[in-house]
Amino acid sequence: MNNPQKKYDIVIIGGGPAGLTAGIYAARSRQSTLLIEKGAIGGQIINAAMVENYPGYTDGISGIDLTGAMHKQATKFGMETLYAEVTGITISGDLKIVRTSGGDFAAAAVILAGGSERQKLGVSGEAAFTGRGVSYCATCDGAFFRDKEVAVVGGGNAAITEAIELTRFASRVTVIHRRNELRATKIVQEKAFADPKIKFLLETVVEEILGNNSVDRIKIRDLKSGQVSLLKLSGVFVNVGSQPATGYLKDLVKLDNNGAIIVDERLETSVPGIFAAGDIRSGSIRQVISAAGDGAMAAVNAGKYISG
Amino acid sequence: MNNPQKKYDIVIIGGGPAGLTAGIYAARSRQSTLLIEKGAIGGQIINAAMVENYPGYTDGISGIDLTGAMHKQATKFGMETLYAEVTGITISGDLKIVRTSGGDFAAAAVILAGGSERQKLGVSGEAAFTGRGVSYCATCDGAFFRDKEVAVVGGGNAAITEAIELTRFASRVTVIHRRNELRATKIVQEKAFADPKIKFLLETVVEEILGNNSVDRIKIRDLKSGQVSLLKLSGVFVNVGSQPATGYLKDLVKLDNNGAIIVDERLETSVPGIFAAGDIRSGSIRQVISAAGDGAMAAVNAGKYISG
């Protein structure tokens, strides 16, 4: 075990809206604060050209501008940032030792804010058209598809509920699912089946997403006949699961069946002094504003943990 | 019983950050949305000349500008606003009937976001100097009192934890409490007693708050001797309890011992289809960003309740 290089009051893991807001709160309350990010500051939202629903920005703001402002704000209050990968956390008496590719750090309290990753389809065109027709969040992007045709890929509760929500905007919603029946609960299925705007393509997979500046069609394969066809549409909502970034945490804190961190109403995990905020925690709605709200709550309660 | 005037998907009660954000989310997802506010849009935060910790506003923003922008944003997405007082909510089958001084309204789902009110001392100067030396929130305003002398009025856990937090900023923190012992738990008391920056004036009450542009002294009375004296300081943090605005709700939803609404992790109350967000709910940290995060979560889950 290396000797920790430096001790902080609060170490935050993850530089998306949850971690950045935790940093604003922790640093502003004069606690020594280190934020550790393995990639780019901003999290998933940096791919969003326009965030319309972050309260206070009446005309919207890009994800990169919004999280850039948050990072500047936290830094102004004294938060330090380290670009490194966290490999593990161990408990040493009252301290938490955070091991990273950039050295080890000791903390009185830790805030886990590493987010989650939406499962990808892994087909050609998916990455290129993300934010230009390919979306992983109807609540975020549904409003951009008024009177347009879209597909939802997936058959679980989240996917079918998303399809129902999208009927408020889209002129047609095609649900594409690889199995011959949906996994969503009966009541949700019945509601979707009864909706004239929703069509179903079961035992069907997406093979390619095509377009010019934005998505204009997808290539789909009927798994029973093997037949390939093209479907014209403007949007593809991929909803085939998500993976909270908790791989290195599974022996430390309690996780739910999806791998998300279980927290109490104060956002404390099963380990005292370790808190979780944003998409990495169970019950998240995957929105910038709620991740930010979580970050504030985790930081305030981490501060109380240290003072208490 | 009057016939409800109009039916909405979602009725939101309260026009602070929680209610406004719920409105942004509900209206943007094309649900018919009515927000009911009995006073001014904005909630408690409209008294804050400078909000430094709302993520995204690097240089801060006034409470009135921030909530004004939120209201404009929700209105842009189609939210309607009614200025009226809610007198009660009754359940009628799947619908909730919201009774107000401006008529009755039916809703598929209701979001309670009426906030809470901090208990006041009720002394001369308190109202006049609120935001100019008198504060009800150390997390919000502590940073404005670097190297200054402040008092905390109150003896409970929240008050004493606040006094400890304020030592990160203030040069001296005087705890003023009317009883001869603190109500805070032993461990918090011991930590406060051990802090050289914290002084205690027990069996003492504040009789008047004085100053010119901002607070510069308070008049205090020793309850045992009856002696009145002046204490020079720059800030008075009043922490003598708070009252969630749940008077008209006590026979409808489950409340905790403080009168705050008990919610689950999805912010649903004990009544299906009725959600609570912000300071009115149990576990709130009384911050704009967390209230806004709550509002988004309540609206998303209310939408799922309606679609489900």
Coordinates of N, CA, C and O in Angstrom, one line a residue, chain A residues 103-236:
Chain A
G103 N -2.0 8.3 -8.6 CA -1.6 8.3 -7.2 C -2.8 8.0 -6.2 O -3.9 7.9 -6.7
D104 N -2.5 7.9 -5.0 CA -3.5 7.6 -4.0 C -3.8 8.9 -3.2 O -2.9 9.7 -2.9
F105 N -5.1 9.0 -2.8 CA -5.5 10.2 -2.0 C -6.4 9.7 -0.9 O -7.2 8.8 -1.0
A106 N -6.2 10.4 0.3 CA -7.1 10.1 1.4 C -8.2 11.1 1.5 O -8.0 12.3 1.2
A107 N -9.3 10.7 2.0 CA -10.5 11.6 2.1 C -11.3 11.3 3.3 O -11.4 10.1 3.7
A108 N -11.8 12.3 3.9 CA -12.7 12.1 5.1 C -14.1 11.6 4.6 O -14.7 10.8 5.2
A109 N -14.5 12.1 3.4 CA -15.7 11.6 2.8 C -15.5 11.5 1.2 O -14.7 12.3 0.7
V110 N -16.2 10.6 0.6 CA -16.1 10.4 -0.8 C -17.5 10.5 -1.4 O -18.5 10.0 -0.9
I111 N -17.6 11.2 -2.6 CA -18.9 11.2 -3.3 C -18.7 10.5 -4.7 O -17.8 10.9 -5.5
L112 N -19.4 9.5 -4.9 CA -19.3 8.7 -6.1 C -20.3 9.3 -7.1 O -21.5 9.3 -6.9
A113 N -19.8 9.8 -8.2 CA -20.6 10.5 -9.2 C -20.1 10.1 -10.6 O -20.1 11.0 -11.5
G114 N -19.8 8.9 -10.8 CA -19.2 8.4 -12.1 C -20.2 8.1 -13.2 O -19.8 7.7 -14.3
G115 N -21.5 8.4 -12.9 CA -22.5 8.2 -14.0 C -22.8 6.8 -14.4 O -22.4 5.8 -13.8
S116 N -23.4 6.7 -15.6 CA -23.7 5.4 -16.1 C -23.6 5.5 -17.6 O -23.6 6.6 -18.2
E117 N -23.5 4.4 -18.3 CA -23.4 4.4 -19.7 C -24.6 3.7 -20.3 O -24.9 2.6 -19.9
R118 N -25.3 4.3 -21.3 CA -26.4 3.6 -21.9 C -25.8 2.6 -22.8 O -24.8 2.8 -23.5
Q119 N -26.4 1.4 -22.8 CA -26.0 0.3 -23.7 C -26.2 0.7 -25.1 O -27.2 1.3 -25.5
K120 N -25.2 0.5 -25.9 CA -25.3 0.8 -27.3 C -25.8 -0.4 -28.2 O -25.7 -1.5 -27.7
L121 N -26.3 -0.1 -29.4 CA -26.7 -1.1 -30.3 C -25.4 -1.7 -30.9 O -25.4 -2.9 -31.3
G122 N -24.4 -0.9 -31.1 CA -23.2 -1.4 -31.7 C -23.3 -1.5 -33.2 O -22.7 -2.4 -33.8
V123 N -24.2 -0.7 -33.9 CA -24.3 -0.8 -35.3 C -23.7 0.4 -36.0 O -23.5 1.4 -35.4
S124 N -23.4 0.2 -37.3 CA -22.9 1.3 -38.1 C -23.8 2.5 -38.1 O -25.0 2.3 -38.3
G125 N -23.3 3.7 -37.9 CA -24.1 4.9 -38.0 C -24.5 5.4 -36.6 O -24.9 6.5 -36.4
E126 N -24.5 4.4 -35.6 CA -25.0 4.8 -34.3 C -24.2 5.9 -33.6 O -24.8 6.9 -33.2
A127 N -22.9 5.8 -33.6 CA -22.1 6.8 -33.0 C -22.1 8.1 -33.8 O -22.2 9.2 -33.2
A128 N -22.0 7.9 -35.1 CA -21.9 9.1 -36.0 C -23.1 10.0 -35.8 O -23.0 11.2 -35.9
F129 N -24.3 9.4 -35.7 CA -25.6 10.2 -35.6 C -26.1 10.4 -34.2 O -27.2 10.9 -34.0
T130 N -25.3 10.1 -33.2 CA -25.7 10.4 -31.8 C -25.8 11.9 -31.7 O -24.9 12.7 -32.0
G131 N -27.0 12.4 -31.2 CA -27.3 13.8 -31.2 C -27.8 14.4 -32.5 O -28.2 15.5 -32.5
R132 N -27.8 13.6 -33.5 CA -28.3 14.0 -34.8 C -29.4 13.0 -35.3 O -29.4 12.6 -36.5
G133 N -30.2 12.5 -34.4 CA -31.2 11.6 -34.7 C -31.2 10.4 -33.9 O -32.2 9.7 -33.6
V134 N -30.0 10.0 -33.4 CA -29.9 8.9 -32.4 C -29.9 9.5 -31.0 O -29.1 10.4 -30.7
S135 N -30.8 9.0 -30.2 CA -30.9 9.5 -28.8 C -31.0 8.3 -27.8 O -31.5 7.3 -28.2
Y136 N -30.6 8.6 -26.6 CA -30.7 7.6 -25.6 C -31.7 8.0 -24.5 O -31.7 7.5 -23.4
C137 N -32.5 9.1 -24.8 CA -33.3 9.7 -23.7 C -34.5 10.5 -24.3 O -34.3 11.6 -24.8
A138 N -35.7 9.9 -24.2 CA -36.9 10.6 -24.8 C -37.2 11.8 -24.0 O -37.6 12.8 -24.6
T139 N -37.0 11.8 -22.7 CA -37.3 13.0 -21.8 C -36.5 14.1 -22.3 O -36.9 15.3 -22.3
C140 N -35.2 13.8 -22.7 CA -34.3 14.9 -23.1 C -34.6 15.4 -24.5 O -34.6 16.6 -24.8
D141 N -34.9 14.5 -25.4 CA -34.8 14.8 -26.8 C -36.2 14.6 -27.6 O -36.3 15.0 -28.7
G142 N -37.2 14.1 -26.9 CA -38.5 13.9 -27.6 C -39.0 15.1 -28.2 O -39.5 15.1 -29.4
A143 N -38.9 16.2 -27.6 CA -39.4 17.5 -28.1 C -38.8 17.9 -29.4 O -39.4 18.8 -30.1
F144 N -37.7 17.4 -29.8 CA -37.1 17.7 -31.0 C -37.7 17.0 -32.2 O -37.3 17.1 -33.4
F145 N -38.7 16.1 -31.9 CA -39.2 15.2 -33.0 C -40.7 15.4 -33.2 O -41.4 14.5 -33.4
R146 N -41.2 16.6 -33.1 CA -42.6 16.9 -33.3 C -43.0 16.6 -34.8 O -42.3 17.0 -35.7
D147 N -44.1 15.8 -34.9 CA -44.6 15.4 -36.2 C -43.6 14.7 -37.1 O -43.8 14.7 -38.3
K148 N -42.7 14.0 -36.4 CA -41.7 13.2 -37.2 C -41.9 11.7 -36.8 O -42.6 11.4 -35.8
E149 N -41.4 10.9 -37.7 CA -41.4 9.4 -37.4 C -40.2 9.0 -36.7 O -39.1 9.3 -37.1
V150 N -40.4 8.2 -35.6 CA -39.2 7.7 -34.8 C -39.4 6.2 -34.5 O -40.5 5.7 -34.7
A151 N -38.3 5.6 -34.2 CA -38.3 4.2 -33.7 C -37.8 4.2 -32.2 O -36.9 5.1 -31.9
V152 N -38.3 3.3 -31.5 CA -37.7 3.0 -30.1 C -37.2 1.6 -30.2 O -37.9 0.6 -30.6
V153 N -35.9 1.4 -29.9 CA -35.3 0.0 -29.9 C -35.3 -0.5 -28.5 O -34.6 0.1 -27.6
G154 N -36.0 -1.6 -28.2 CA -36.0 -2.2 -26.9 C -37.4 -2.7 -26.6 O -38.4 -2.3 -27.2
G155 N -37.5 -3.5 -25.6 CA -38.8 -4.1 -25.3 C -39.2 -4.1 -23.8 O -40.2 -4.7 -23.4
G156 N -38.3 -3.5 -23.0 CA -38.6 -3.4 -21.5 C -39.5 -2.3 -21.2 O -40.0 -1.6 -22.0
N157 N -39.8 -2.2 -19.9 CA -40.7 -1.2 -19.4 C -40.3 0.2 -19.8 O -41.1 1.0 -20.2
A158 N -39.0 0.5 -19.6 CA -38.5 1.8 -19.9 C -38.7 2.1 -21.4 O -39.1 3.2 -21.8
A159 N -38.4 1.2 -22.3 CA -38.5 1.4 -23.7 C -40.0 1.6 -24.1 O -40.3 2.6 -24.9
I160 N -40.9 0.8 -23.6 CA -42.3 1.0 -24.0 C -42.9 2.2 -23.4 O -43.7 2.9 -24.1
T161 N -42.6 2.6 -22.2 CA -43.0 3.8 -21.6 C -42.5 5.0 -22.4 O -43.2 6.0 -22.7
E162 N -41.3 4.9 -22.9 CA -40.7 5.9 -23.7 C -41.5 6.0 -25.0 O -41.7 7.1 -25.5
A163 N -41.8 4.9 -25.6 CA -42.6 4.9 -26.9 C -44.0 5.7 -26.7 O -44.4 6.5 -27.5
I164 N -44.6 5.4 -25.5 CA -45.9 6.1 -25.2 C -45.7 7.6 -25.1 O -46.4 8.4 -25.6
E165 N -44.6 7.9 -24.3 CA -44.3 9.4 -24.2 C -44.0 10.0 -25.5 O -44.4 11.2 -25.8
L166 N -43.3 9.3 -26.4 CA -43.0 9.9 -27.7 C -44.2 10.2 -28.6 O -44.1 11.0 -29.5
T167 N -45.3 9.5 -28.3 CA -46.5 9.7 -29.1 C -47.0 11.2 -28.9 O -47.8 11.7 -29.8
R168 N -46.6 11.8 -27.8 CA -47.0 13.2 -27.6 C -46.3 14.1 -28.7 O -46.8 15.3 -28.9
F169 N -45.3 13.7 -29.3 CA -44.5 14.5 -30.2 C -44.6 13.9 -31.6 O -45.0 14.5 -32.6
A170 N -44.2 12.6 -31.7 CA -43.9 12.0 -33.0 C -45.3 11.7 -33.7 O -46.3 11.4 -33.1
S171 N -45.2 11.7 -35.1 CA -46.4 11.2 -35.8 C -46.6 9.7 -35.8 O -47.7 9.2 -35.9
R172 N -45.4 9.0 -35.7 CA -45.5 7.6 -35.6 C -44.3 7.1 -34.8 O -43.2 7.6 -35.0
V173 N -44.5 6.1 -34.0 CA -43.4 5.5 -33.2 C -43.4 4.0 -33.5 O -44.4 3.3 -33.2
T174 N -42.3 3.5 -34.0 CA -42.2 2.1 -34.3 C -41.3 1.5 -33.2 O -40.1 1.9 -33.0
V175 N -41.8 0.5 -32.5 CA -41.1 -0.2 -31.5 C -40.4 -1.4 -32.2 O -41.1 -2.2 -32.8
I176 N -39.1 -1.5 -32.1 CA -38.3 -2.6 -32.7 C -37.7 -3.4 -31.6 O -36.9 -2.9 -30.7
H177 N -38.0 -4.7 -31.5 CA -37.5 -5.5 -30.4 C -37.1 -6.9 -31.0 O -37.8 -7.4 -31.8
R178 N -36.0 -7.4 -30.5 CA -35.4 -8.6 -31.1 C -36.1 -9.9 -30.7 O -36.1 -10.9 -31.4
R179 N -36.9 -9.9 -29.6 CA -37.6 -11.1 -29.2 C -39.0 -11.1 -29.8 O -39.5 -10.1 -30.3
N180 N -39.7 -12.2 -29.6 CA -41.1 -12.3 -30.1 C -42.1 -11.8 -29.1 O -43.3 -11.8 -29.4
E181 N -41.7 -11.3 -28.0 CA -42.6 -10.6 -27.1 C -41.9 -9.6 -26.3 O -40.7 -9.6 -26.1
L182 N -42.7 -8.6 -25.8 CA -42.1 -7.5 -25.0 C -41.8 -8.0 -23.6 O -42.5 -8.9 -23.1
R183 N -40.8 -7.3 -23.0 CA -40.6 -7.6 -21.5 C -41.4 -6.7 -20.6 O -41.4 -6.9 -19.4
A184 N -41.9 -5.6 -21.2 CA -42.6 -4.6 -20.3 C -43.8 -5.3 -19.6 O -44.4 -6.3 -20.1
T185 N -44.2 -4.7 -18.5 CA -45.4 -5.3 -17.8 C -46.6 -5.2 -18.6 O -46.8 -4.3 -19.5
K186 N -47.6 -6.1 -18.4 CA -48.8 -6.2 -19.1 C -49.5 -4.9 -19.3 O -50.0 -4.5 -20.4
I187 N -49.7 -4.1 -18.3 CA -50.5 -2.9 -18.3 C -49.8 -1.9 -19.3 O -50.5 -1.2 -20.0
V188 N -48.5 -1.8 -19.2 CA -47.8 -0.9 -20.1 C -47.9 -1.4 -21.5 O -48.2 -0.6 -22.5
Q189 N -47.8 -2.7 -21.8 CA -47.9 -3.3 -23.1 C -49.3 -2.9 -23.7 O -49.4 -2.5 -24.8
E190 N -50.4 -3.2 -22.8 CA -51.7 -2.9 -23.3 C -52.0 -1.5 -23.8 O -52.6 -1.2 -24.8
K191 N -51.4 -0.6 -23.0 CA -51.5 0.8 -23.3 C -50.9 1.1 -24.6 O -51.4 1.9 -25.5
A192 N -49.7 0.5 -24.8 CA -49.0 0.8 -26.1 C -49.7 0.1 -27.3 O -49.8 0.7 -28.3
F193 N -50.2 -1.1 -27.1 CA -50.9 -1.8 -28.2 C -52.1 -1.0 -28.6 O -52.5 -1.0 -29.8
A194 N -52.8 -0.3 -27.6 CA -54.0 0.4 -27.9 C -53.8 1.8 -28.6 O -54.7 2.4 -29.0
D195 N -52.5 2.2 -28.7 CA -52.2 3.5 -29.2 C -52.0 3.4 -30.7 O -51.1 2.7 -31.2
P196 N -52.9 4.1 -31.5 CA -52.8 4.0 -33.0 C -51.5 4.5 -33.5 O -51.1 4.2 -34.7
K197 N -50.8 5.3 -32.8 CA -49.5 5.9 -33.3 C -48.3 4.9 -33.2 O -47.3 5.2 -33.8
I198 N -48.5 3.9 -32.4 CA -47.4 3.0 -32.1 C -47.5 1.7 -33.0 O -48.5 1.0 -32.9
K199 N -46.5 1.4 -33.7 CA -46.4 0.2 -34.5 C -45.3 -0.7 -33.9 O -44.4 -0.2 -33.2
F200 N -45.4 -2.0 -34.1 CA -44.5 -3.0 -33.5 C -43.8 -3.8 -34.6 O -44.4 -4.4 -35.5
L201 N -42.5 -3.9 -34.5 CA -41.7 -4.8 -35.3 C -41.0 -5.8 -34.3 O -39.9 -5.4 -33.8
L202 N -41.6 -6.9 -34.1 CA -40.9 -7.9 -33.2 C -40.0 -8.8 -34.0 O -40.1 -8.9 -35.2
E203 N -39.2 -9.5 -33.2 CA -38.2 -10.4 -33.9 C -37.5 -9.7 -35.0 O -37.3 -10.2 -36.1
T204 N -37.1 -8.5 -34.7 CA -36.5 -7.6 -35.7 C -35.3 -6.9 -35.1 O -35.4 -6.5 -33.9
V205 N -34.2 -6.7 -35.8 CA -33.1 -6.0 -35.3 C -32.7 -4.9 -36.2 O -32.9 -4.9 -37.4
V206 N -32.1 -3.8 -35.7 CA -31.5 -2.7 -36.5 C -30.1 -3.1 -36.9 O -29.3 -3.5 -36.0
E207 N -29.8 -3.0 -38.2 CA -28.5 -3.4 -38.7 C -27.6 -2.2 -39.0 O -26.4 -2.3 -39.0
E208 N -28.3 -1.1 -39.3 CA -27.5 0.1 -39.7 C -28.4 1.3 -39.6 O -29.6 1.3 -39.8
I209 N -27.8 2.4 -39.2 CA -28.5 3.7 -39.1 C -27.9 4.6 -40.2 O -26.6 4.8 -40.3
L210 N -28.7 5.2 -41.1 CA -28.3 5.9 -42.3 C -28.8 7.3 -42.3 O -29.9 7.6 -41.7
G211 N -28.1 8.2 -43.1 CA -28.6 9.5 -43.2 C -27.5 10.4 -43.8 O -26.4 9.9 -44.2
N212 N -27.8 11.7 -43.9 CA -26.8 12.6 -44.4 C -26.3 13.5 -43.2 O -25.5 13.1 -42.4
N213 N -27.0 14.7 -43.0 CA -26.7 15.4 -41.8 C -27.3 14.8 -40.6 O -26.7 15.0 -39.5
S214 N -28.4 14.2 -40.8 CA -29.1 13.6 -39.6 C -29.7 12.3 -40.2 O -29.8 12.0 -41.4
V215 N -30.2 11.5 -39.2 CA -30.8 10.2 -39.6 C -32.0 10.4 -40.5 O -32.8 11.2 -40.3
D216 N -32.0 9.6 -41.6 CA -33.2 9.6 -42.4 C -33.8 8.2 -42.7 O -34.9 8.1 -43.2
R217 N -33.1 7.1 -42.4 CA -33.6 5.8 -42.5 C -32.7 4.8 -41.7 O -31.6 5.1 -41.4
I218 N -33.3 3.6 -41.4 CA -32.5 2.6 -40.8 C -32.7 1.3 -41.6 O -33.8 1.1 -42.3
K219 N -31.7 0.5 -41.5 CA -31.8 -0.9 -42.2 C -32.1 -1.9 -41.1 O -31.4 -1.9 -40.0
I220 N -33.2 -2.6 -41.3 CA -33.7 -3.6 -40.3 C -33.7 -5.0 -40.9 O -33.9 -5.1 -42.1
R221 N -33.6 -6.0 -40.0 CA -33.6 -7.4 -40.5 C -34.7 -8.1 -39.7 O -34.7 -8.1 -38.4
D222 N -35.6 -8.8 -40.4 CA -36.6 -9.7 -39.8 C -35.9 -11.0 -39.5 O -35.4 -11.7 -40.4
L223 N -35.8 -11.3 -38.2 CA -35.0 -12.5 -37.8 C -35.6 -13.8 -38.2 O -34.9 -14.8 -38.4
K224 N -36.9 -13.9 -38.4 CA -37.5 -15.1 -38.9 C -37.3 -15.4 -40.3 O -36.9 -16.5 -40.8
S225 N -37.6 -14.3 -41.2 CA -37.4 -14.5 -42.6 C -36.0 -14.2 -43.1 O -35.6 -14.6 -44.2
G226 N -35.3 -13.5 -42.3 CA -33.9 -13.1 -42.7 C -34.0 -11.9 -43.7 O -32.9 -11.4 -44.1
Q227 N -35.2 -11.4 -44.0 CA -35.3 -10.3 -44.9 C -34.8 -9.0 -44.4 O -35.1 -8.6 -43.2
V228 N -34.1 -8.2 -45.2 CA -33.6 -6.9 -44.8 C -34.4 -5.9 -45.6 O -34.8 -6.0 -46.7
S229 N -34.8 -4.8 -44.8 CA -35.6 -3.7 -45.4 C -35.1 -2.4 -44.9 O -34.4 -2.3 -43.9
L230 N -35.6 -1.3 -45.5 CA -35.3 0.0 -45.0 C -36.5 0.7 -44.4 O -37.6 0.5 -44.9
L231 N -36.3 1.4 -43.3 CA -37.5 2.1 -42.7 C -37.1 3.6 -42.6 O -36.1 4.0 -42.1
K232 N -38.0 4.4 -43.3 CA -37.7 5.9 -43.2 C -38.2 6.4 -41.9 O -39.3 6.2 -41.4
L233 N -37.3 7.2 -41.3 CA -37.7 7.9 -40.0 C -36.6 9.0 -39.7 O -35.6 9.1 -40.4
S234 N -36.9 9.8 -38.7 CA -36.0 10.9 -38.3 C -35.3 10.6 -37.0 O -34.3 11.3 -36.8
G235 N -35.8 9.7 -36.2 CA -35.2 9.5 -34.9 C -35.1 8.1 -34.5 O -36.1 7.3 -34.8
V236 N -34.1 7.7 -33.8 CA -33.9 6.3 -33.2 C -33.6 6.5 -31.8 O -32.6 7.0 -31.4

